[in-house]
mmCIF file with all atom_site columns, C-alpha atoms in Angstrom:
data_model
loop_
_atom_site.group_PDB
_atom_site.id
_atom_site.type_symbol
_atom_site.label_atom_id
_atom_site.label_alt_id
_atom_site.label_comp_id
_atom_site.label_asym_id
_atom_site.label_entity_id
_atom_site.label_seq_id
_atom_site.pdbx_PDB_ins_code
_atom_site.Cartn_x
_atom_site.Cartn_y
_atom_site.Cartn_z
_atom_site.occupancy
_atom_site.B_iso_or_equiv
_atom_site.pdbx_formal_charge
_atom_site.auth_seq_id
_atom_site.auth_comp_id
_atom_site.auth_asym_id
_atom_site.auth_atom_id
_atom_site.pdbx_PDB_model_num
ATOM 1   C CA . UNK A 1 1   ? 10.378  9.447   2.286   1.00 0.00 ? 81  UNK A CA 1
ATOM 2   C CA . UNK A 1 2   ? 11.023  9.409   5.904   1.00 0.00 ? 82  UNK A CA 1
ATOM 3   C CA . UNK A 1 3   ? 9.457   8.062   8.928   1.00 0.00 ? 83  UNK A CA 1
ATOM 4   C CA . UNK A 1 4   ? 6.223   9.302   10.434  1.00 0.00 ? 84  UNK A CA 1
ATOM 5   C CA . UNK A 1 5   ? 7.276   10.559  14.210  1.00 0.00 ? 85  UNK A CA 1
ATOM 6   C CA . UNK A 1 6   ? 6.058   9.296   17.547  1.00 0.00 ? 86  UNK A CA 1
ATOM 7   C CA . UNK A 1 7   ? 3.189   11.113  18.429  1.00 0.00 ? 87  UNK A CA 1
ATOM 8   C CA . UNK A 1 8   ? 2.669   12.968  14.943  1.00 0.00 ? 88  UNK A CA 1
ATOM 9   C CA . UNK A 1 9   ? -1.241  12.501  13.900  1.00 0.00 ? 89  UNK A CA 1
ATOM 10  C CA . UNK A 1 10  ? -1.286  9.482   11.270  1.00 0.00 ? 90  UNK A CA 1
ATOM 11  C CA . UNK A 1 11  ? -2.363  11.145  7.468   1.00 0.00 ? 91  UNK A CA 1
ATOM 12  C CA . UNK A 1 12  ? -5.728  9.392   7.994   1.00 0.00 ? 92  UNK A CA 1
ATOM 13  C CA . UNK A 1 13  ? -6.910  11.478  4.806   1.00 0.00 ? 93  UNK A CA 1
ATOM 14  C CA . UNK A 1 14  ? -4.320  10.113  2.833   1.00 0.00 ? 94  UNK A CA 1
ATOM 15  C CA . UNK A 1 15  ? -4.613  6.977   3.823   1.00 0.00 ? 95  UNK A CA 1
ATOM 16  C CA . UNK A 1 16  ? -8.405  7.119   2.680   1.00 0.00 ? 96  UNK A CA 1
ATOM 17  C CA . UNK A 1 17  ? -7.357  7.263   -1.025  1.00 0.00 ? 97  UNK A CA 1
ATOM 18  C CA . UNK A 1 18  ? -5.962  3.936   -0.768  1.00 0.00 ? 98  UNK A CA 1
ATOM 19  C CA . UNK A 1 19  ? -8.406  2.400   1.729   1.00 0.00 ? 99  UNK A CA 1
ATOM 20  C CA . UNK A 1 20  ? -11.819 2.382   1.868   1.00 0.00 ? 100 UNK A CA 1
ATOM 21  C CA . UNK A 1 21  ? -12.450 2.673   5.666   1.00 0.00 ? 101 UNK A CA 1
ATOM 22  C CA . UNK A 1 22  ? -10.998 3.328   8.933   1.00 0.00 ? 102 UNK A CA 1
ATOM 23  C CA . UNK A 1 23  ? -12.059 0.402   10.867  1.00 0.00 ? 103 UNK A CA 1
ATOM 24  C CA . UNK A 1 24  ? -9.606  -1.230  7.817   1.00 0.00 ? 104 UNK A CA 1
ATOM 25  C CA . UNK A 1 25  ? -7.243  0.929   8.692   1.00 0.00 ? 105 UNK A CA 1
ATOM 26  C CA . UNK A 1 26  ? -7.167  0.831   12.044  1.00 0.00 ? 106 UNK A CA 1
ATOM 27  C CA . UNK A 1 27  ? -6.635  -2.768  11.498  1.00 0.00 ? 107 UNK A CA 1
ATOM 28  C CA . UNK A 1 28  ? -2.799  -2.634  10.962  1.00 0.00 ? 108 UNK A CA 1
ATOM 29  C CA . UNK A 1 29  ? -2.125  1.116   11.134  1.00 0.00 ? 109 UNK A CA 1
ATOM 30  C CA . UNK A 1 30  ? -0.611  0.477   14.134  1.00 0.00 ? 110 UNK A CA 1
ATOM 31  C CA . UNK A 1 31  ? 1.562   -3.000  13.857  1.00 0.00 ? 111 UNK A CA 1
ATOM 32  C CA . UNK A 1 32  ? 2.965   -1.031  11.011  1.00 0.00 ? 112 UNK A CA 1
ATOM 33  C CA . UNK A 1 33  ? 5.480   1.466   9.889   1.00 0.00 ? 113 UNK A CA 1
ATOM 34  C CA . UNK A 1 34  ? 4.280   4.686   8.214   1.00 0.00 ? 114 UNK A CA 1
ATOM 35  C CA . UNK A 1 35  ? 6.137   6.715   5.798   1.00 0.00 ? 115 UNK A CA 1
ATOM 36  C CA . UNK A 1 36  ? 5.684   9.981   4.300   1.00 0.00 ? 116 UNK A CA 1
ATOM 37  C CA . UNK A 1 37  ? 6.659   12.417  1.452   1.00 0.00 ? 117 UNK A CA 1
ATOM 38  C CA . UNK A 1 38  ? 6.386   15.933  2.017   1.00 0.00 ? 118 UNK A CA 1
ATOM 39  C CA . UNK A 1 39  ? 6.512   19.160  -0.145  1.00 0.00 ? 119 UNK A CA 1
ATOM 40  C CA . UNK A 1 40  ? 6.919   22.132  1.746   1.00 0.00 ? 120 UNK A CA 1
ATOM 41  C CA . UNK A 1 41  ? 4.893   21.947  5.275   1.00 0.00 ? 121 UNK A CA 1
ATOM 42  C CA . UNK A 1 42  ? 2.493   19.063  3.839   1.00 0.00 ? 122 UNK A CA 1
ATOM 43  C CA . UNK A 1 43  ? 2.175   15.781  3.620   1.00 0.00 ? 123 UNK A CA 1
ATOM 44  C CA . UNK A 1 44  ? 1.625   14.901  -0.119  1.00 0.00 ? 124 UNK A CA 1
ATOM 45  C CA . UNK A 1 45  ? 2.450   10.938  -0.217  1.00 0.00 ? 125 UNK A CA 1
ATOM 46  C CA . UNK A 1 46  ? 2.055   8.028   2.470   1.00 0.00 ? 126 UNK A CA 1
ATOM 47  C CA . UNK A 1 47  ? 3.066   4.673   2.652   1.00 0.00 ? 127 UNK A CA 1
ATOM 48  C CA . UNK A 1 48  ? 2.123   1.984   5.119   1.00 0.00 ? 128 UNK A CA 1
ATOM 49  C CA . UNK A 1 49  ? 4.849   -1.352  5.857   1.00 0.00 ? 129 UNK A CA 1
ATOM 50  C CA . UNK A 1 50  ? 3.459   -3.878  7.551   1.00 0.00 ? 130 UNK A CA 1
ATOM 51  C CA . UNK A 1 51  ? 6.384   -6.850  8.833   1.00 0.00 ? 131 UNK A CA 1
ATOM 52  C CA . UNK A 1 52  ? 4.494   -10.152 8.058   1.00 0.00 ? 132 UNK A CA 1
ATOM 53  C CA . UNK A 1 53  ? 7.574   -12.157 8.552   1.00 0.00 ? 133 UNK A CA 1
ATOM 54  C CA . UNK A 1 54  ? 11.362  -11.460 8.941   1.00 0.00 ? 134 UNK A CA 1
ATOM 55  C CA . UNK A 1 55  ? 11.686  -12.112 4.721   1.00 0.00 ? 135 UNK A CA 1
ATOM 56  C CA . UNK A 1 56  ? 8.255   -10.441 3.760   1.00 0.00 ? 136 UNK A CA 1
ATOM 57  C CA . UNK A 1 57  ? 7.109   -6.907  4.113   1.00 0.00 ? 137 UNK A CA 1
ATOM 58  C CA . UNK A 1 58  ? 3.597   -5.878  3.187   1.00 0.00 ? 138 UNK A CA 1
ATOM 59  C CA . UNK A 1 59  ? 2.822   -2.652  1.174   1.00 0.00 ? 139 UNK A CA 1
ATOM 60  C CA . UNK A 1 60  ? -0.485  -2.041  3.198   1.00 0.00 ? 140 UNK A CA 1
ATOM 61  C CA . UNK A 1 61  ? -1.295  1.054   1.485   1.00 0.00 ? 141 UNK A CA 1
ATOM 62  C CA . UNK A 1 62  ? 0.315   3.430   -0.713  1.00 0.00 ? 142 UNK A CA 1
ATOM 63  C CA . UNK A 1 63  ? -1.346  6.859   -1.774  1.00 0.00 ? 143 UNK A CA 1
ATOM 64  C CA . UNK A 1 64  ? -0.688  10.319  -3.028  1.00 0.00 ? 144 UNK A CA 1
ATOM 65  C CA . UNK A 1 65  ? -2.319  13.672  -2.505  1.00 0.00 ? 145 UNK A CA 1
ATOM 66  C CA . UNK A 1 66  ? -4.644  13.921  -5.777  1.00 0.00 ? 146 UNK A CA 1
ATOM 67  C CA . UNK A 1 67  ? -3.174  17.560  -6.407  1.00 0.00 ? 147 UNK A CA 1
ATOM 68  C CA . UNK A 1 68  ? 0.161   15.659  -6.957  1.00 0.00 ? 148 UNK A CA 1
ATOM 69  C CA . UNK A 1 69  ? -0.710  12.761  -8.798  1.00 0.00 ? 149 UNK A CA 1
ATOM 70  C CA . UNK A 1 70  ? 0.730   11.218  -11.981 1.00 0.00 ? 150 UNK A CA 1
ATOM 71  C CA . UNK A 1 71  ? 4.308   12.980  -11.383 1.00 0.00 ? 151 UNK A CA 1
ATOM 72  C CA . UNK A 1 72  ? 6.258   9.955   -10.153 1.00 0.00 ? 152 UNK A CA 1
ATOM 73  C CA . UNK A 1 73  ? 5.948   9.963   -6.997  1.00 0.00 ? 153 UNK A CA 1
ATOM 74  C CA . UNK A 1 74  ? 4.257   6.978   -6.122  1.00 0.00 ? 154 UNK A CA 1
ATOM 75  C CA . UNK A 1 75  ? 7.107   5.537   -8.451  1.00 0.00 ? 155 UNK A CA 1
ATOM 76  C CA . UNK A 1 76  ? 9.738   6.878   -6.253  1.00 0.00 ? 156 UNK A CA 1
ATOM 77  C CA . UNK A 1 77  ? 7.713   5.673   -3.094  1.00 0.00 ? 157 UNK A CA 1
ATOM 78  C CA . UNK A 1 78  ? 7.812   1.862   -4.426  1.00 0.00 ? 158 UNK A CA 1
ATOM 79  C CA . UNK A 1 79  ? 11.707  2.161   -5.425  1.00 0.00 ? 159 UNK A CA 1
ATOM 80  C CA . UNK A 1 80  ? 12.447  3.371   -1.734  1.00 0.00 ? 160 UNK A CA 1
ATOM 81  C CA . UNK A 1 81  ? 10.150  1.228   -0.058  1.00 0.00 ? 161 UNK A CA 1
ATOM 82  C CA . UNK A 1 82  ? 11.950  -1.310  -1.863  1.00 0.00 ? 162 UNK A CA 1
ATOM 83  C CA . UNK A 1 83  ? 15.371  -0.441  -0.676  1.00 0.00 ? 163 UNK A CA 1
ATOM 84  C CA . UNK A 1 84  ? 14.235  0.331   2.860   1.00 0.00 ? 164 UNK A CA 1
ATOM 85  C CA . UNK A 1 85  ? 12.372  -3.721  3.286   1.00 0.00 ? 165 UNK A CA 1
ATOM 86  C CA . UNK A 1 86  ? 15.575  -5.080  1.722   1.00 0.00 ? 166 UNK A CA 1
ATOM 87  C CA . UNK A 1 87  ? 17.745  -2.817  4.450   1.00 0.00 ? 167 UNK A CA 1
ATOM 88  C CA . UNK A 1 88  ? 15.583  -4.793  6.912   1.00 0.00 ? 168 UNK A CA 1
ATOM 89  C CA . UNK A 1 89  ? 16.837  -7.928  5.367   1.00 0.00 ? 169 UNK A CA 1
ATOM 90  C CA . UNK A 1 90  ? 13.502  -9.116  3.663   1.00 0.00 ? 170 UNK A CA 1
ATOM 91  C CA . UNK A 1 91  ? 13.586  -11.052 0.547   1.00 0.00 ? 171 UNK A CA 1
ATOM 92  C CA . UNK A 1 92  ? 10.176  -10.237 -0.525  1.00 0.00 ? 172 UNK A CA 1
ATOM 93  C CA . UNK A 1 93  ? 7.843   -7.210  -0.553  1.00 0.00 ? 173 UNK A CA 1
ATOM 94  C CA . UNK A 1 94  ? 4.318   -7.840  -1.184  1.00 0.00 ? 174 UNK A CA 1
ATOM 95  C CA . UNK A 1 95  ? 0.997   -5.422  -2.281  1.00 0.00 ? 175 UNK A CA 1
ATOM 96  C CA . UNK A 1 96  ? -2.803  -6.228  -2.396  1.00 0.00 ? 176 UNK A CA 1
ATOM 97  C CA . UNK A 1 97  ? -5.089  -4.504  -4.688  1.00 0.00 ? 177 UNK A CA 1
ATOM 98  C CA . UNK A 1 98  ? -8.331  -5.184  -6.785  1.00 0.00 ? 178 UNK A CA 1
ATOM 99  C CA . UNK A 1 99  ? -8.268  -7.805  -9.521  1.00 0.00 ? 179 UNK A CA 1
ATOM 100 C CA . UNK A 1 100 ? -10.206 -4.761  -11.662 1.00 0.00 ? 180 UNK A CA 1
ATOM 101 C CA . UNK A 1 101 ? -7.702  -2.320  -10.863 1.00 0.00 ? 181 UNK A CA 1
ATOM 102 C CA . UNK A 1 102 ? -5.957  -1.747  -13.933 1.00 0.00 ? 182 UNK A CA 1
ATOM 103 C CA . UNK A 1 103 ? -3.958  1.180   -13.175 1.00 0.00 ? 183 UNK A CA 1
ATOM 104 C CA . UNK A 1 104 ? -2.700  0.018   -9.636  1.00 0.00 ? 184 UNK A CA 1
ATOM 105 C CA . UNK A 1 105 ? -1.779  -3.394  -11.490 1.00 0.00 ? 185 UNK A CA 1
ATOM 106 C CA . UNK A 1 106 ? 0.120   -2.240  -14.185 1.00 0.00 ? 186 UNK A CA 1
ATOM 107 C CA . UNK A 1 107 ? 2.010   0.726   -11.754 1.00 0.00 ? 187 UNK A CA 1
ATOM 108 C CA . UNK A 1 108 ? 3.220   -2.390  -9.352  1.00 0.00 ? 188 UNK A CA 1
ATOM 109 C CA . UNK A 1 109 ? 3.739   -4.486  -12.763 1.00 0.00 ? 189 UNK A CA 1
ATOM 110 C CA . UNK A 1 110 ? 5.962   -1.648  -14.142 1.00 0.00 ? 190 UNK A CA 1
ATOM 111 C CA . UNK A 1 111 ? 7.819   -1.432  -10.433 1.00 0.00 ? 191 UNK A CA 1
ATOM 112 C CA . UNK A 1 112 ? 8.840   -5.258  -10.958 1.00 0.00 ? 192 UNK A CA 1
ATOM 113 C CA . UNK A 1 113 ? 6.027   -6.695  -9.381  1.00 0.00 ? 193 UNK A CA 1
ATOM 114 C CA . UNK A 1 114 ? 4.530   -10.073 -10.678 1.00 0.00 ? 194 UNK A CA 1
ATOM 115 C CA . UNK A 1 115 ? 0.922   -11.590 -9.725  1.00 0.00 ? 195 UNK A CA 1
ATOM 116 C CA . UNK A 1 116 ? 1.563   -13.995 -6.971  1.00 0.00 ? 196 UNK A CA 1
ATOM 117 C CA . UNK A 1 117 ? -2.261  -15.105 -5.576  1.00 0.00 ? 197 UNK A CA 1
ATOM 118 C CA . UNK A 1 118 ? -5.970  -13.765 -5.611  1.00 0.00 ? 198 UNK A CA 1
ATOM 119 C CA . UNK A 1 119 ? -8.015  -13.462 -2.088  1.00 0.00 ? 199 UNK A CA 1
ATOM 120 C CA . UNK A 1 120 ? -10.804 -14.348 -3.060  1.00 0.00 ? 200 UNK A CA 1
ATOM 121 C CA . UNK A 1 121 ? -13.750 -12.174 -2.159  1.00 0.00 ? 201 UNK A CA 1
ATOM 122 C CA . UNK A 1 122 ? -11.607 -10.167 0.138   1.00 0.00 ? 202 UNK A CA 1
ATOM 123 C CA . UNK A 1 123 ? -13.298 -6.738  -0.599  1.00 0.00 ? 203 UNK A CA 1
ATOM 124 C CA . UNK A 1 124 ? -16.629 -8.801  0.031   1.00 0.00 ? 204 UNK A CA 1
ATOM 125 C CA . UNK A 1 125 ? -15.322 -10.300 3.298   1.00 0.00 ? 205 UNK A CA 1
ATOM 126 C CA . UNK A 1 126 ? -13.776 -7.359  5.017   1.00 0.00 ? 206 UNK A CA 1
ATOM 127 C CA . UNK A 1 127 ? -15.423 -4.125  4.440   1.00 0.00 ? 207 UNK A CA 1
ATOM 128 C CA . UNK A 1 128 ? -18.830 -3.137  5.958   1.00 0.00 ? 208 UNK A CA 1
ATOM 129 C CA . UNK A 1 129 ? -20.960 -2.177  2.868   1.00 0.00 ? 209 UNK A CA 1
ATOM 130 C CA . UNK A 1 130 ? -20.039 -2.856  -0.877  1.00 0.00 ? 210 UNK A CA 1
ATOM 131 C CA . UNK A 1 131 ? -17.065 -0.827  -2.747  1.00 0.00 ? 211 UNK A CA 1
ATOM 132 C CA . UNK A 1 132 ? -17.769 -0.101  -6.639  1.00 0.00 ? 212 UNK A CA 1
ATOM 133 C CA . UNK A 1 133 ? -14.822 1.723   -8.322  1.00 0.00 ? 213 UNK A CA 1
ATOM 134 C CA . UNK A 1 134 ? -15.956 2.679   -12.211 1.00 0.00 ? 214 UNK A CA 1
ATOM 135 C CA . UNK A 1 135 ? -19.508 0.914   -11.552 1.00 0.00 ? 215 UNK A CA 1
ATOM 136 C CA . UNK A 1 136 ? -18.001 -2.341  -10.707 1.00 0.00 ? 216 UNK A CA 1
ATOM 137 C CA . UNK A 1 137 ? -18.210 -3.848  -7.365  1.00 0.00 ? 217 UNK A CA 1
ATOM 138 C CA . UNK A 1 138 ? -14.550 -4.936  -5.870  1.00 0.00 ? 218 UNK A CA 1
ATOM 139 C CA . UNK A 1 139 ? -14.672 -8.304  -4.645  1.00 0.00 ? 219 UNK A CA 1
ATOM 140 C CA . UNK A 1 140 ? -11.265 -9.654  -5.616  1.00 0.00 ? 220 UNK A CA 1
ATOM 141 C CA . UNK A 1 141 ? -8.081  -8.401  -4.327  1.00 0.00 ? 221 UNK A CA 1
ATOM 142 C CA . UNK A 1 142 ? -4.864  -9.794  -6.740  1.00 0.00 ? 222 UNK A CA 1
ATOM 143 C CA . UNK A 1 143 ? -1.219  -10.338 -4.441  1.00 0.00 ? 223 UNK A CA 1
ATOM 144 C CA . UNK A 1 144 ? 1.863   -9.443  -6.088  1.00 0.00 ? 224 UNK A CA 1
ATOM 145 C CA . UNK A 1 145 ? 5.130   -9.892  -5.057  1.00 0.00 ? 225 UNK A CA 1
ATOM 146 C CA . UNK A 1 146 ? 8.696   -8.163  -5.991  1.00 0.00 ? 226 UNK A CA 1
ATOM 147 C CA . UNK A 1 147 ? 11.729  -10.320 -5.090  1.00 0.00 ? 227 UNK A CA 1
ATOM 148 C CA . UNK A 1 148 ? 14.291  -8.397  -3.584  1.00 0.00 ? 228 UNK A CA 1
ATOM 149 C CA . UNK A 1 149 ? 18.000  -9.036  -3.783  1.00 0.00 ? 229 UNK A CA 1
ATOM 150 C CA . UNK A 1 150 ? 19.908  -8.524  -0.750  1.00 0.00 ? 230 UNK A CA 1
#
């Protein structure tokens, strides 16, 4: 996973897997740091840090080309994202999604992270029009936090 460059275009398509819209996006895309995985020429993984404090780091959004899905790589992206917040010196690493997203939860769950707070009606409050992922509409998004030993 390295750094995205100065001046290299931002893996908006990427990002869209993991975010509903750009105006989100554009909302801390660029108070953050963006990391990507490549395979050959192409961009197959990105990862978005945002610094909320100088012990905290936010996982903004994390997301993997479909084409390369379920192969660990998002596994590998959490594990290094973990090593590069606690090279920063941050205790704590944080990640927002849905309260109904049972596969996100128990990926961060598996990565040692532990339900921490629910925003409530964040997907309500913050989006322009209504999100429904598997016929249910996302209203809920569930905080977890991984401690991190420096």
């Amino acid at each position: 996973m390295r750094r995205l460059k100065t001046g290299e275009p931002i893996p908006y398509d990427l990002l869209l897997l993991a975010d509903e819209e750009l105006q989100a996006i554009d909302r801390y895309i660029h108070q953050s740091d963006i990391y990507v995985v490549e395979m050959g020429n192409n961009i197959i993984g990105v990862c978005v840090l945002y610094p909320i404090d100088e012990n905290t780091i936010e996982i903004k959004a994390i997301a993997v080309d479909e084409a390369y899905q379920n192969q660990g790589i998002g596994k590998r992206m959490l594990k290094d994202t973990a090593v590069k917040a606690r090279k920063k010196g941050c205790r704590e690493l944080i990640i927002g999604t849905p309260t109904t997203a049972e596969k996100q939860l128990a990926i961060y769950q598996k990565a040692g992270f532990e339900w921490f707070d629910v925003r409530k009606d964040f997907f309500i409050s913050h989006y322009s029009a209504p999100i429904f992922e598997n016929g249910v509409q996302l209203k809920d998004m569930a905080i977890m936090r991984k401690q991190l030993l420096l």
